Amino acid sequence: MNYSSSKLFALLAILMLSFSVSAQNGKKFKVVLDPGHGGKDTGTNHKKNVEKDIVLAVALEVGKILEKQSDIEVFYTRKTDVFVPVKERSVLANNNNGNVFVSIHCNGVNTESASGTETYVMGLSKNKSNLDVAKTENSVIMMEDDYKTKYAGFDPKSPESIIGLTLIQEDYIHQSIDLASRVQDGFTNDLRRKNRGVKQGPFWVLHGAFMPSILIELGFVSNTEEGSYLSSSRGQKELASSIAQGIINYKAAYYGGSKNVVVTASDKAVAKDSSSSKSNVTVTRTSTKDTAKETSSVSTKATVSSNRGIVFKVQIAAGSSILALKPQNFKGLRGVTSIRTNGTSRYYYGETSDYETAKENLRVAKSSGHTSAFIVAFKDGVSISVEEALK
């Protein structure tokens, strides 16, 4: 459809006044759920604990919860026990213009002692443990016909080949880490699962997704107790509820909307049956500090009085490593500060109570090379959304 200049200007003005990106363009927040493995690829299996079945059940439950949110649309890479080539999973996510891509897996090793949840983002880790997990998940590629041609000679068993992956995900790394942190916090704080942290690894399934993307390892099927939990209906519902809440919290911070999960009568019945558990679908997490991306939907107020206790900063980086606050570590930017929570360090440029100054700080940060930087807001030291700060 072609618009005249006047019509286009009017449309843009309306969009600028809307509350959130999702609301401003009339589109729903799109979540792509990727249950790992499937069909001839069973994943890791120990006794009666079969990865492909566990992750499918959890993904379907996550989708069931999210689909009750009026402003969220859910897509699946598979909804049944079928084999889906790795490359097609990110293609499906891109074709559906997903806002986030969430791949769900289970761990399994040759010992019963390992346990706990961990969540990965795309990255070139040299950590042996991280590489081992990535090699295991990437190995499914060899089940595909003519995989050496399809994946340009990529060898899942070769660390050199893995580390050679192009970082298409680089533009989304900060948002991916934030989403991963919210999900991991839910596992740790709400479900009391052992926390193995947010990590980086070279996963092909995350490699080609043009959106914030994470890969969740729900736990170890090789651990007798944890494997039983992963295979149980209660465990699957609890994990799904926690994942869904993490996604909803992420969406609320970046796109606006409620953080509360819509609960139906049937959900309440499930919650009653699971009253002995530590989490159910009615839980609203508040443990994760919200960060918010600057969007064109933000109010046009220029200044926020400092006596309200509100300040704006520009988030330029995030990760598990602790970096010295030197200009050379941040493309020459001076005055960088950091906040570390739950094993993740977030790095900020500038601090001001004036929103227009914050936008100028954002311009400076991006021009210095931090192209995925965004504005965040704090009130009395607690992270809030930019929209809330500007009310």
Short mmCIF file of C-alpha atoms in Angstrom, two decimals:
data_model
loop_
_atom_site.label_atom_id
_atom_site.label_comp_id
_atom_site.label_asym_id
_atom_site.label_seq_id
_atom_site.Cartn_x
_atom_site.Cartn_y
_atom_site.Cartn_z
CA MET A 1 0.00 0.00 0.00
CA ASN A 2 1.31 3.45 -0.92
CA TYR A 3 0.83 6.42 1.41
CA SER A 4 0.98 10.09 0.61
CA SER A 5 3.48 12.10 2.62
CA SER A 6 0.75 13.64 4.77
CA LYS A 7 -0.84 10.29 5.52
CA LEU A 8 2.52 8.77 6.35
CA PHE A 9 3.32 11.67 8.72
CA ALA A 10 -0.03 11.28 10.48
CA LEU A 11 0.49 7.56 10.83
CA LEU A 12 3.95 8.05 12.31
CA ALA A 13 2.59 10.58 14.80
CA ILE A 14 0.02 8.07 16.00
CA LEU A 15 2.66 5.39 16.34
CA MET A 16 4.87 7.66 18.45
CA LEU A 17 2.08 8.15 20.96
CA SER A 18 1.26 4.48 21.41
CA PHE A 19 2.34 2.71 24.59
CA SER A 20 4.51 -0.05 23.19
CA VAL A 21 6.00 -1.45 20.01
CA SER A 22 3.48 -4.29 20.03
CA ALA A 23 0.60 -1.89 20.44
CA GLN A 24 1.95 0.70 18.02
CA ASN A 25 2.03 -1.53 14.97
CA GLY A 26 -0.94 -3.69 15.88
CA LYS A 27 1.16 -6.82 15.91
CA LYS A 28 1.40 -9.42 18.61
CA PHE A 29 4.65 -10.36 20.31
CA LYS A 30 5.78 -13.49 18.48
CA VAL A 31 7.41 -16.33 20.39
CA VAL A 32 8.98 -19.24 18.50
CA LEU A 33 9.24 -22.37 20.65
CA ASP A 34 11.68 -25.03 19.50
CA PRO A 35 11.38 -28.44 21.20
CA GLY A 36 14.76 -30.01 20.43
CA HIS A 37 15.25 -33.29 18.56
CA GLY A 38 12.22 -35.39 17.52
CA GLY A 39 11.42 -38.38 15.34
CA LYS A 40 14.49 -40.50 14.63
CA ASP A 41 16.55 -38.12 16.79
CA THR A 42 15.66 -39.05 20.36
CA GLY A 43 18.21 -36.76 21.99
CA THR A 44 19.83 -37.94 25.21
CA ASN A 45 18.11 -40.84 26.95
CA HIS A 46 18.63 -42.49 30.32
CA LYS A 47 16.33 -45.26 31.52
CA LYS A 48 12.78 -44.06 30.85
CA ASN A 49 13.77 -40.41 30.54
CA VAL A 50 13.67 -39.52 26.83
CA GLU A 51 14.75 -36.00 25.92
CA LYS A 52 12.64 -35.57 22.79
CA ASP A 53 9.45 -36.41 24.70
CA ILE A 54 10.26 -34.26 27.73
CA VAL A 55 11.10 -31.13 25.74
CA LEU A 56 8.05 -31.49 23.51
CA ALA A 57 5.75 -31.76 26.53
CA VAL A 58 7.35 -28.72 28.16
CA ALA A 59 7.25 -26.64 24.95
CA LEU A 60 3.58 -27.42 24.37
CA GLU A 61 2.81 -26.44 27.96
CA VAL A 62 4.77 -23.17 27.58
CA GLY A 63 2.78 -22.45 24.43
CA LYS A 64 -0.48 -23.25 26.16
CA ILE A 65 0.27 -20.65 28.82
CA LEU A 66 1.50 -17.99 26.39
CA GLU A 67 -1.42 -18.46 24.01
CA LYS A 68 -3.75 -17.28 26.76
CA GLN A 69 -2.09 -13.86 26.59
CA SER A 70 -4.04 -11.73 24.15
CA ASP A 71 -0.92 -9.92 22.91
CA ILE A 72 1.28 -12.97 22.30
CA GLU A 73 1.36 -15.28 19.28
CA VAL A 74 3.15 -18.63 19.48
CA PHE A 75 4.85 -20.65 16.74
CA TYR A 76 6.38 -24.12 17.11
CA THR A 77 9.15 -25.78 15.14
CA ARG A 78 7.34 -29.03 15.90
CA LYS A 79 4.19 -30.01 17.80
CA THR A 80 4.48 -33.75 17.33
CA ASP A 81 7.19 -36.42 17.38
CA VAL A 82 8.76 -35.58 14.01
CA PHE A 83 12.32 -34.97 12.86
CA VAL A 84 13.04 -31.34 11.93
CA PRO A 85 16.43 -30.46 10.40
CA VAL A 86 18.38 -28.01 12.53
CA LYS A 87 18.63 -25.38 9.81
CA GLU A 88 14.87 -25.38 9.22
CA ARG A 89 14.19 -24.42 12.83
CA SER A 90 15.74 -20.96 12.59
CA VAL A 91 14.35 -20.53 9.07
CA LEU A 92 10.85 -21.09 10.47
CA ALA A 93 11.55 -18.54 13.21
CA ASN A 94 12.73 -15.96 10.69
CA ASN A 95 9.88 -16.60 8.25
CA ASN A 96 7.37 -15.95 11.03
CA ASN A 97 9.18 -12.75 12.09
CA GLY A 98 9.62 -14.01 15.63
CA ASN A 99 10.52 -11.60 18.42
CA VAL A 100 12.27 -14.30 20.43
CA PHE A 101 13.45 -17.85 19.71
CA VAL A 102 13.46 -20.36 22.59
CA SER A 103 15.01 -23.78 22.02
CA ILE A 104 14.33 -26.34 24.76
CA HIS A 105 16.61 -29.29 25.56
CA CYS A 106 17.79 -31.64 28.32
CA ASN A 107 21.30 -32.53 29.40
CA GLY A 108 22.66 -36.04 29.84
CA VAL A 109 26.11 -37.33 30.81
CA ASN A 110 27.74 -40.60 31.85
CA THR A 111 27.40 -39.90 35.54
CA GLU A 112 24.50 -39.44 37.92
CA SER A 113 26.10 -36.63 39.90
CA ALA A 114 25.51 -33.78 37.43
CA SER A 115 22.30 -31.80 37.90
CA GLY A 116 20.77 -28.37 37.44
CA THR A 117 19.45 -26.00 34.81
CA GLU A 118 21.46 -23.78 32.48
CA THR A 119 20.53 -21.42 29.67
CA TYR A 120 22.73 -20.62 26.69
CA VAL A 121 23.06 -17.77 24.24
CA MET A 122 25.08 -17.89 21.04
CA GLY A 123 28.77 -17.23 21.62
CA LEU A 124 32.27 -18.43 20.88
CA SER A 125 33.11 -20.08 24.18
CA LYS A 126 36.38 -21.94 24.66
CA ASN A 127 35.13 -23.50 27.88
CA LYS A 128 35.34 -27.28 27.50
CA SER A 129 32.06 -27.93 29.29
CA ASN A 130 30.20 -25.39 27.15
CA LEU A 131 31.75 -26.79 23.97
CA ASP A 132 30.81 -30.34 24.96
CA VAL A 133 27.16 -29.32 25.37
CA ALA A 134 27.23 -27.50 22.03
CA LYS A 135 28.85 -30.45 20.25
CA THR A 136 26.21 -32.79 21.67
CA GLU A 137 23.32 -30.60 20.51
CA ASN A 138 24.96 -29.90 17.13
CA SER A 139 25.59 -33.60 16.46
CA VAL A 140 22.01 -34.11 15.28
CA ILE A 141 23.10 -32.48 12.02
CA MET A 142 24.82 -35.73 11.05
CA MET A 143 21.41 -37.44 10.92
CA GLU A 144 20.46 -35.29 7.95
CA ASP A 145 21.05 -36.34 4.37
CA ASP A 146 24.03 -34.65 2.71
CA TYR A 147 24.68 -32.59 5.85
CA LYS A 148 28.23 -31.65 4.76
CA THR A 149 26.80 -29.82 1.77
CA LYS A 150 23.87 -28.29 3.65
CA TYR A 151 26.10 -26.98 6.42
CA ALA A 152 29.01 -25.90 4.26
CA GLY A 153 31.44 -28.52 5.57
CA PHE A 154 30.61 -27.81 9.20
CA ASP A 155 31.77 -30.67 11.44
CA PRO A 156 29.86 -30.86 14.76
CA LYS A 157 32.67 -32.92 16.30
CA SER A 158 35.41 -30.43 15.49
CA PRO A 159 35.92 -27.61 17.99
CA GLU A 160 37.70 -25.61 15.31
CA SER A 161 34.71 -25.95 13.02
CA ILE A 162 32.32 -24.93 15.79
CA ILE A 163 34.32 -21.87 16.77
CA GLY A 164 34.33 -20.84 13.13
CA LEU A 165 30.60 -20.13 13.13
CA THR A 166 29.69 -16.62 11.97
CA LEU A 167 28.13 -14.62 14.77
CA ILE A 168 24.88 -13.59 13.10
CA GLN A 169 23.53 -13.42 16.66
CA GLU A 170 25.97 -10.68 17.68
CA ASP A 171 23.43 -7.89 17.18
CA TYR A 172 21.05 -9.59 19.62
CA ILE A 173 23.49 -10.73 22.29
CA HIS A 174 22.49 -8.26 25.01
CA GLN A 175 18.76 -8.99 24.66
CA SER A 176 19.47 -12.72 24.45
CA ILE A 177 21.42 -12.60 27.71
CA ASP A 178 18.61 -10.63 29.35
CA LEU A 179 15.99 -13.17 28.26
CA ALA A 180 18.22 -16.05 29.35
CA SER A 181 18.77 -14.41 32.74
CA ARG A 182 15.04 -14.01 33.33
CA VAL A 183 14.37 -17.65 32.52
CA GLN A 184 17.30 -18.87 34.59
CA ASP A 185 16.28 -16.68 37.53
CA GLY A 186 12.85 -18.30 37.48
CA PHE A 187 14.31 -21.79 37.66
CA THR A 188 16.55 -20.75 40.54
CA ASN A 189 14.35 -18.46 42.61
CA ASP A 190 10.88 -19.90 42.01
CA LEU A 191 11.54 -23.60 41.45
CA ARG A 192 14.69 -23.86 43.57
CA ARG A 193 16.46 -25.80 40.84
CA LYS A 194 20.25 -25.92 40.95
CA ASN A 195 21.59 -22.93 39.01
CA ARG A 196 24.33 -23.72 36.47
CA GLY A 197 24.10 -20.19 35.09
CA VAL A 198 23.70 -18.29 31.84
CA LYS A 199 26.41 -19.36 29.41
CA GLN A 200 27.62 -18.89 25.86
CA GLY A 201 28.07 -21.69 23.36
CA PRO A 202 28.29 -22.14 19.57
CA PHE A 203 24.91 -23.75 18.82
CA TRP A 204 23.94 -24.02 15.18
CA VAL A 205 20.22 -23.82 16.01
CA LEU A 206 20.78 -20.33 17.47
CA HIS A 207 23.23 -19.34 14.74
CA GLY A 208 20.73 -18.40 12.04
CA ALA A 209 17.91 -16.80 14.06
CA PHE A 210 17.60 -13.04 13.44
CA MET A 211 16.18 -12.28 16.89
CA PRO A 212 17.11 -12.68 20.56
CA SER A 213 17.58 -16.43 21.00
CA ILE A 214 18.26 -18.80 23.86
CA LEU A 215 18.77 -22.53 24.35
CA ILE A 216 17.49 -23.95 27.65
CA GLU A 217 18.86 -27.11 29.23
CA LEU A 218 16.07 -28.12 31.63
CA GLY A 219 18.20 -30.52 33.65
CA PHE A 220 19.98 -33.87 33.47
CA VAL A 221 18.00 -36.93 32.46
CA SER A 222 21.04 -38.93 33.60
CA ASN A 223 20.45 -37.90 37.20
CA THR A 224 17.97 -40.33 38.76
CA GLU A 225 16.10 -37.78 40.86
CA GLU A 226 16.21 -34.96 38.33
CA GLY A 227 15.37 -37.29 35.45
CA SER A 228 12.23 -38.43 37.26
CA TYR A 229 11.26 -34.81 37.85
CA LEU A 230 11.79 -33.94 34.17
CA SER A 231 9.62 -36.86 33.07
CA SER A 232 6.82 -36.08 35.53
CA SER A 233 3.75 -34.08 34.65
CA ARG A 234 4.32 -31.84 37.68
CA GLY A 235 7.93 -31.14 36.75
CA GLN A 236 7.04 -30.36 33.15
CA LYS A 237 4.25 -27.98 34.16
CA GLU A 238 6.45 -26.20 36.70
CA LEU A 239 9.30 -25.75 34.25
CA ALA A 240 6.92 -24.58 31.52
CA SER A 241 5.28 -22.07 33.86
CA SER A 242 8.67 -20.65 34.82
CA ILE A 243 9.79 -20.35 31.19
CA ALA A 244 6.53 -18.70 30.18
CA GLN A 245 6.80 -16.20 33.03
CA GLY A 246 10.36 -15.34 32.03
CA ILE A 247 9.23 -14.68 28.45
CA ILE A 248 6.29 -12.57 29.64
CA ASN A 249 8.55 -10.54 31.93
CA TYR A 250 10.98 -9.96 29.05
CA LYS A 251 8.14 -8.86 26.78
CA ALA A 252 6.77 -6.49 29.43
CA ALA A 253 10.17 -4.85 29.85
CA TYR A 254 10.92 -4.40 26.15
CA TYR A 255 7.48 -4.17 24.54
CA GLY A 256 5.09 -3.25 27.35
CA GLY A 257 2.06 -5.10 28.62
CA SER A 258 1.24 -7.04 31.76
CA LYS A 259 3.65 -9.34 33.60
CA ASN A 260 0.79 -11.42 34.95
CA VAL A 261 0.01 -14.82 33.48
CA VAL A 262 -3.65 -15.25 32.50
CA VAL A 263 -5.05 -18.00 34.74
CA THR A 264 -8.11 -20.04 33.84
CA ALA A 265 -10.29 -22.22 36.05
CA SER A 266 -8.46 -25.34 34.83
CA ASP A 267 -5.13 -23.74 35.70
CA LYS A 268 -6.36 -23.06 39.23
CA ALA A 269 -7.29 -26.71 39.56
CA VAL A 270 -3.79 -27.72 38.50
CA ALA A 271 -2.32 -25.23 40.94
CA LYS A 272 -4.41 -26.71 43.75
CA ASP A 273 -3.25 -30.23 42.88
CA SER A 274 0.36 -29.04 42.90
CA SER A 275 0.11 -27.05 46.13
CA SER A 276 3.12 -28.87 47.54
CA SER A 277 5.34 -27.63 44.71
CA LYS A 278 7.30 -24.40 44.85
CA SER A 279 5.84 -22.85 41.70
CA ASN A 280 2.75 -22.97 39.49
CA VAL A 281 1.17 -20.99 36.70
CA THR A 282 -0.14 -18.30 39.03
CA VAL A 283 3.33 -17.17 40.10
CA THR A 284 4.40 -13.67 39.08
CA ARG A 285 8.17 -13.32 39.41
CA THR A 286 9.58 -10.13 40.76
CA SER A 287 13.11 -11.31 41.42
CA THR A 288 14.50 -10.31 38.03
CA LYS A 289 15.27 -6.64 37.59
CA ASP A 290 13.59 -5.33 34.47
CA THR A 291 15.53 -3.65 31.71
CA ALA A 292 13.72 -1.84 28.95
CA LYS A 293 14.67 -1.09 25.39
CA GLU A 294 14.17 2.43 24.09
CA THR A 295 11.40 2.37 21.49
CA SER A 296 9.65 4.94 19.37
CA SER A 297 6.56 4.39 21.48
CA VAL A 298 8.11 6.13 24.48
CA SER A 299 6.34 9.25 25.70
CA THR A 300 7.71 12.49 24.27
CA LYS A 301 8.39 13.96 27.73
CA ALA A 302 11.90 15.34 27.65
CA THR A 303 12.76 15.64 31.31
CA VAL A 304 12.14 13.69 34.47
CA SER A 305 12.70 15.53 37.71
CA SER A 306 15.56 14.12 39.72
CA ASN A 307 13.53 14.39 42.91
CA ARG A 308 11.47 11.44 41.71
CA GLY A 309 14.54 9.27 42.10
CA ILE A 310 14.53 8.29 38.41
CA VAL A 311 17.68 8.09 36.29
CA PHE A 312 18.33 6.86 32.76
CA LYS A 313 21.38 4.92 31.63
CA VAL A 314 22.44 3.35 28.34
CA GLN A 315 23.11 -0.37 28.53
CA ILE A 316 25.99 -1.15 26.19
CA ALA A 317 26.96 -4.71 27.09
CA ALA A 318 26.14 -7.70 29.26
CA GLY A 319 27.77 -11.04 29.97
CA SER A 320 29.08 -13.44 32.55
CA SER A 321 32.63 -12.00 32.45
CA ILE A 322 33.70 -9.16 34.75
CA LEU A 323 35.46 -6.47 32.72
CA ALA A 324 37.67 -3.69 34.06
CA LEU A 325 35.87 -0.38 33.61
CA LYS A 326 38.49 1.01 31.25
CA PRO A 327 37.69 2.89 28.01
CA GLN A 328 39.62 0.35 25.92
CA ASN A 329 37.19 -2.37 26.98
CA PHE A 330 34.19 -0.34 25.77
CA LYS A 331 35.25 1.10 22.41
CA GLY A 332 36.67 4.23 24.01
CA LEU A 333 33.65 5.21 26.13
CA ARG A 334 34.55 6.75 29.48
CA GLY A 335 32.61 6.67 32.72
CA VAL A 336 31.17 3.20 32.19
CA THR A 337 29.55 1.64 35.27
CA SER A 338 28.38 -1.90 35.93
CA ILE A 339 25.84 -3.84 37.97
CA ARG A 340 26.26 -7.58 38.58
CA THR A 341 23.28 -9.77 39.48
CA ASN A 342 22.87 -13.54 39.40
CA GLY A 343 26.18 -14.08 37.62
CA THR A 344 25.52 -11.54 34.85
CA SER A 345 27.32 -8.20 34.57
CA ARG A 346 25.55 -5.35 32.82
CA TYR A 347 27.54 -2.33 31.67
CA TYR A 348 26.11 1.18 31.38
CA TYR A 349 27.19 4.45 29.78
CA GLY A 350 26.00 7.75 31.24
CA GLU A 351 23.55 8.52 34.03
CA THR A 352 21.02 11.34 33.86
CA SER A 353 17.53 12.28 35.04
CA ASP A 354 16.89 13.99 31.69
CA TYR A 355 15.51 11.74 28.96
CA GLU A 356 16.76 13.95 26.12
CA THR A 357 20.27 13.69 27.54
CA ALA A 358 19.84 9.93 27.75
CA LYS A 359 18.94 9.84 24.05
CA GLU A 360 22.08 11.80 23.26
CA ASN A 361 24.09 9.33 25.36
CA LEU A 362 22.51 6.53 23.33
CA ARG A 363 23.56 8.23 20.10
CA VAL A 364 27.14 8.54 21.38
CA ALA A 365 27.21 4.88 22.47
CA LYS A 366 25.93 3.65 19.11
CA SER A 367 28.28 5.86 17.13
CA SER A 368 31.20 4.43 19.11
CA GLY A 369 30.28 0.94 17.92
CA HIS A 370 27.77 -0.31 20.52
CA THR A 371 25.07 -0.72 17.87
CA SER A 372 22.70 -2.77 20.04
CA ALA A 373 22.81 -0.34 23.00
CA PHE A 374 19.50 0.78 24.49
CA ILE A 375 18.16 3.05 27.23
CA VAL A 376 17.14 1.66 30.62
CA ALA A 377 15.58 3.39 33.61
CA PHE A 378 16.01 3.08 37.36
CA LYS A 379 13.93 4.42 40.23
CA ASP A 380 15.66 4.57 43.60
CA GLY A 381 18.19 2.07 42.31
CA VAL A 382 15.60 -0.44 41.06
CA SER A 383 15.23 -1.12 37.33
CA ILE A 384 11.89 -0.07 35.81
CA SER A 385 10.63 0.26 32.24
CA VAL A 386 11.33 3.46 30.32
CA GLU A 387 7.59 3.81 29.74
CA GLU A 388 6.95 3.77 33.49
CA ALA A 389 9.74 6.27 34.10
CA LEU A 390 8.20 8.73 31.65
CA LYS A 391 4.64 8.58 32.96
#
